[in-house]
């Protein structure tokens, strides 16, 4: 299984970025997908998760109302649209995948995801 995250970069406060995570070697449409982040000197933090069909989405409290997770099963890709970025959003962002049955809510615990991408760095400058 390979998860390739991309789209990170340097952005000013209040700006936007869209992260992508392309999956291969797994039946993407059977996977819940999550985004996590780890800032400098911080523990890994849940950002967002989406169910197999995209009907169930969950967000961490710190990003609610600013970030949007979505997926395109035809492209085996999950996205994270990040708006109104703040310096505290600076982190390495990781995508993760977990095979689930259809009605299972996507997990918010990183311990439940067996597959991880390499991470993409987002830096928000003030």
PDB file of C-alpha atoms in Angstrom:
ATOM      1  CA  UNK A   1       0.000   0.000   0.000  1.00  0.00           C
ATOM      2  CA  UNK A   2       1.299   3.424  -0.927  1.00  0.00           C
ATOM      3  CA  UNK A   3      -0.137   6.771   0.093  1.00  0.00           C
ATOM      4  CA  UNK A   4       1.436   9.765  -1.609  1.00  0.00           C
ATOM      5  CA  UNK A   5       0.632  13.104   0.008  1.00  0.00           C
ATOM      6  CA  UNK A   6       1.271  16.350  -1.828  1.00  0.00           C
ATOM      7  CA  UNK A   7       0.276  19.999  -1.895  1.00  0.00           C
ATOM      8  CA  UNK A   8       2.112  21.331   1.115  1.00  0.00           C
ATOM      9  CA  UNK A   9       4.102  24.534   1.051  1.00  0.00           C
ATOM     10  CA  UNK A  10       4.566  27.995   2.471  1.00  0.00           C
ATOM     11  CA  UNK A  11       1.495  30.201   2.833  1.00  0.00           C
ATOM     12  CA  UNK A  12       0.706  33.437   4.610  1.00  0.00           C
ATOM     13  CA  UNK A  13      -1.738  33.774   7.467  1.00  0.00           C
ATOM     14  CA  UNK A  14      -5.293  33.668   6.167  1.00  0.00           C
ATOM     15  CA  UNK A  15      -4.303  31.844   3.010  1.00  0.00           C
ATOM     16  CA  UNK A  16      -5.409  28.493   1.636  1.00  0.00           C
ATOM     17  CA  UNK A  17      -3.871  25.236   0.514  1.00  0.00           C
ATOM     18  CA  UNK A  18      -5.280  21.996  -0.794  1.00  0.00           C
ATOM     19  CA  UNK A  19      -3.552  18.769   0.108  1.00  0.00           C
ATOM     20  CA  UNK A  20      -3.976  15.594  -1.923  1.00  0.00           C
ATOM     21  CA  UNK A  21      -3.268  12.006  -1.039  1.00  0.00           C
ATOM     22  CA  UNK A  22      -3.190   9.431  -3.817  1.00  0.00           C
ATOM     23  CA  UNK A  23      -3.560   5.789  -2.834  1.00  0.00           C
ATOM     24  CA  UNK A  24      -2.344   2.674  -4.604  1.00  0.00           C
ATOM     25  CA  UNK A  25      -2.093  -0.985  -3.735  1.00  0.00           C
ATOM     26  CA  UNK A  26      -5.369  -0.886  -1.835  1.00  0.00           C
ATOM     27  CA  UNK A  27      -9.044  -0.912  -2.751  1.00  0.00           C
ATOM     28  CA  UNK A  28      -9.508   2.770  -2.075  1.00  0.00           C
ATOM     29  CA  UNK A  29     -13.297   2.712  -2.143  1.00  0.00           C
ATOM     30  CA  UNK A  30     -13.255   0.292   0.796  1.00  0.00           C
ATOM     31  CA  UNK A  31     -11.066   2.517   2.944  1.00  0.00           C
ATOM     32  CA  UNK A  32     -11.817   5.158   5.486  1.00  0.00           C
ATOM     33  CA  UNK A  33      -9.273   7.947   5.082  1.00  0.00           C
ATOM     34  CA  UNK A  34      -7.840  10.292   7.665  1.00  0.00           C
ATOM     35  CA  UNK A  35      -5.610  13.319   7.843  1.00  0.00           C
ATOM     36  CA  UNK A  36      -3.365  13.895  10.834  1.00  0.00           C
ATOM     37  CA  UNK A  37      -0.684  16.467  11.556  1.00  0.00           C
ATOM     38  CA  UNK A  38       2.333  16.872  13.769  1.00  0.00           C
ATOM     39  CA  UNK A  39       3.609  20.321  14.556  1.00  0.00           C
ATOM     40  CA  UNK A  40       7.057  21.196  15.912  1.00  0.00           C
ATOM     41  CA  UNK A  41       7.434  19.749  19.393  1.00  0.00           C
ATOM     42  CA  UNK A  42       3.864  18.473  19.405  1.00  0.00           C
ATOM     43  CA  UNK A  43       2.173  15.102  19.367  1.00  0.00           C
ATOM     44  CA  UNK A  44       0.382  13.867  16.282  1.00  0.00           C
ATOM     45  CA  UNK A  45      -3.089  15.371  16.111  1.00  0.00           C
ATOM     46  CA  UNK A  46      -6.298  14.277  14.384  1.00  0.00           C
ATOM     47  CA  UNK A  47      -7.366  16.694  11.647  1.00  0.00           C
ATOM     48  CA  UNK A  48     -10.164  15.063   9.648  1.00  0.00           C
ATOM     49  CA  UNK A  49     -11.563  11.741   8.507  1.00  0.00           C
ATOM     50  CA  UNK A  50     -13.965  10.591   5.839  1.00  0.00           C
ATOM     51  CA  UNK A  51     -15.920   7.390   5.367  1.00  0.00           C
ATOM     52  CA  UNK A  52     -15.826   5.107   2.357  1.00  0.00           C
ATOM     53  CA  UNK A  53     -18.524   6.841   0.391  1.00  0.00           C
ATOM     54  CA  UNK A  54     -17.772  10.347   1.632  1.00  0.00           C
ATOM     55  CA  UNK A  55     -21.050  10.550   3.508  1.00  0.00           C
ATOM     56  CA  UNK A  56     -19.463  10.619   6.950  1.00  0.00           C
ATOM     57  CA  UNK A  57     -16.896  13.260   7.790  1.00  0.00           C
ATOM     58  CA  UNK A  58     -15.376  14.293  11.111  1.00  0.00           C
ATOM     59  CA  UNK A  59     -13.027  17.108  12.071  1.00  0.00           C
ATOM     60  CA  UNK A  60     -10.732  17.951  14.907  1.00  0.00           C
ATOM     61  CA  UNK A  61     -11.928  20.849  17.026  1.00  0.00           C
ATOM     62  CA  UNK A  62      -9.052  23.081  15.986  1.00  0.00           C
ATOM     63  CA  UNK A  63      -9.921  22.924  12.277  1.00  0.00           C
ATOM     64  CA  UNK A  64     -13.728  22.819  12.257  1.00  0.00           C
ATOM     65  CA  UNK A  65     -15.188  25.427   9.953  1.00  0.00           C
ATOM     66  CA  UNK A  66     -11.840  26.045   8.214  1.00  0.00           C
ATOM     67  CA  UNK A  67     -10.833  22.686   6.718  1.00  0.00           C
ATOM     68  CA  UNK A  68     -12.826  20.411   4.410  1.00  0.00           C
ATOM     69  CA  UNK A  69     -12.057  16.772   3.678  1.00  0.00           C
ATOM     70  CA  UNK A  70     -13.329  15.147   0.505  1.00  0.00           C
ATOM     71  CA  UNK A  71     -12.557  12.177  -1.689  1.00  0.00           C
ATOM     72  CA  UNK A  72     -12.759  11.043  -5.287  1.00  0.00           C
ATOM     73  CA  UNK A  73     -13.006   7.262  -5.402  1.00  0.00           C
ATOM     74  CA  UNK A  74     -12.583   7.249  -9.174  1.00  0.00           C
ATOM     75  CA  UNK A  75      -9.164   8.883  -8.722  1.00  0.00           C
ATOM     76  CA  UNK A  76      -8.203   6.993  -5.538  1.00  0.00           C
ATOM     77  CA  UNK A  77      -7.526  10.350  -3.931  1.00  0.00           C
ATOM     78  CA  UNK A  78      -8.499  12.130  -0.734  1.00  0.00           C
ATOM     79  CA  UNK A  79      -8.230  15.892  -0.354  1.00  0.00           C
ATOM     80  CA  UNK A  80      -7.913  18.354   2.470  1.00  0.00           C
ATOM     81  CA  UNK A  81      -8.937  21.916   1.638  1.00  0.00           C
ATOM     82  CA  UNK A  82      -7.435  24.241   4.227  1.00  0.00           C
ATOM     83  CA  UNK A  83      -8.709  27.800   4.478  1.00  0.00           C
ATOM     84  CA  UNK A  84      -8.043  30.661   6.899  1.00  0.00           C
ATOM     85  CA  UNK A  85      -4.699  29.142   7.771  1.00  0.00           C
ATOM     86  CA  UNK A  86      -3.048  30.218  10.993  1.00  0.00           C
ATOM     87  CA  UNK A  87       0.528  29.839  12.285  1.00  0.00           C
ATOM     88  CA  UNK A  88      -0.628  27.056  14.614  1.00  0.00           C
ATOM     89  CA  UNK A  89      -1.574  25.030  11.528  1.00  0.00           C
ATOM     90  CA  UNK A  90       2.134  24.701  10.695  1.00  0.00           C
ATOM     91  CA  UNK A  91       2.877  20.988  10.717  1.00  0.00           C
ATOM     92  CA  UNK A  92       3.688  17.934   8.688  1.00  0.00           C
ATOM     93  CA  UNK A  93       0.390  16.578   7.417  1.00  0.00           C
ATOM     94  CA  UNK A  94      -0.080  12.842   6.993  1.00  0.00           C
ATOM     95  CA  UNK A  95      -2.803  10.880   5.273  1.00  0.00           C
ATOM     96  CA  UNK A  96      -3.803   7.465   6.524  1.00  0.00           C
ATOM     97  CA  UNK A  97      -6.015   4.630   5.351  1.00  0.00           C
ATOM     98  CA  UNK A  98      -7.964   1.823   6.951  1.00  0.00           C
ATOM     99  CA  UNK A  99     -10.138  -0.803   5.310  1.00  0.00           C
ATOM    100  CA  UNK A 100     -13.614  -0.734   6.855  1.00  0.00           C
ATOM    101  CA  UNK A 101     -17.062  -2.124   6.224  1.00  0.00           C
ATOM    102  CA  UNK A 102     -19.433   0.311   4.582  1.00  0.00           C
ATOM    103  CA  UNK A 103     -21.301   1.664   7.606  1.00  0.00           C
ATOM    104  CA  UNK A 104     -18.274   2.092   9.855  1.00  0.00           C
ATOM    105  CA  UNK A 105     -17.542   5.679  10.908  1.00  0.00           C
ATOM    106  CA  UNK A 106     -14.013   6.723   9.975  1.00  0.00           C
ATOM    107  CA  UNK A 107     -11.700   6.555  12.986  1.00  0.00           C
ATOM    108  CA  UNK A 108     -10.223   9.638  14.606  1.00  0.00           C
ATOM    109  CA  UNK A 109      -7.516   7.699  16.433  1.00  0.00           C
ATOM    110  CA  UNK A 110      -4.216   7.371  14.634  1.00  0.00           C
ATOM    111  CA  UNK A 111      -3.733   3.988  16.311  1.00  0.00           C
ATOM    112  CA  UNK A 112      -6.519   2.515  14.188  1.00  0.00           C
ATOM    113  CA  UNK A 113      -4.943   3.340  10.818  1.00  0.00           C
ATOM    114  CA  UNK A 114      -2.481   0.733   9.508  1.00  0.00           C
ATOM    115  CA  UNK A 115      -1.409   2.575   6.354  1.00  0.00           C
ATOM    116  CA  UNK A 116       0.340   5.947   6.285  1.00  0.00           C
ATOM    117  CA  UNK A 117       1.752   8.344   3.748  1.00  0.00           C
ATOM    118  CA  UNK A 118       5.099  10.083   4.026  1.00  0.00           C
ATOM    119  CA  UNK A 119       3.768  13.485   5.026  1.00  0.00           C
ATOM    120  CA  UNK A 120       3.770  16.911   3.429  1.00  0.00           C
ATOM    121  CA  UNK A 121       4.955  20.059   5.193  1.00  0.00           C
ATOM    122  CA  UNK A 122       2.667  23.042   5.598  1.00  0.00           C
ATOM    123  CA  UNK A 123       4.214  26.249   6.896  1.00  0.00           C
ATOM    124  CA  UNK A 124       2.043  29.252   7.709  1.00  0.00           C
ATOM    125  CA  UNK A 125       3.957  32.490   8.055  1.00  0.00           C
ATOM    126  CA  UNK A 126       2.732  35.498  10.005  1.00  0.00           C
TER     127      UNK A 126
END
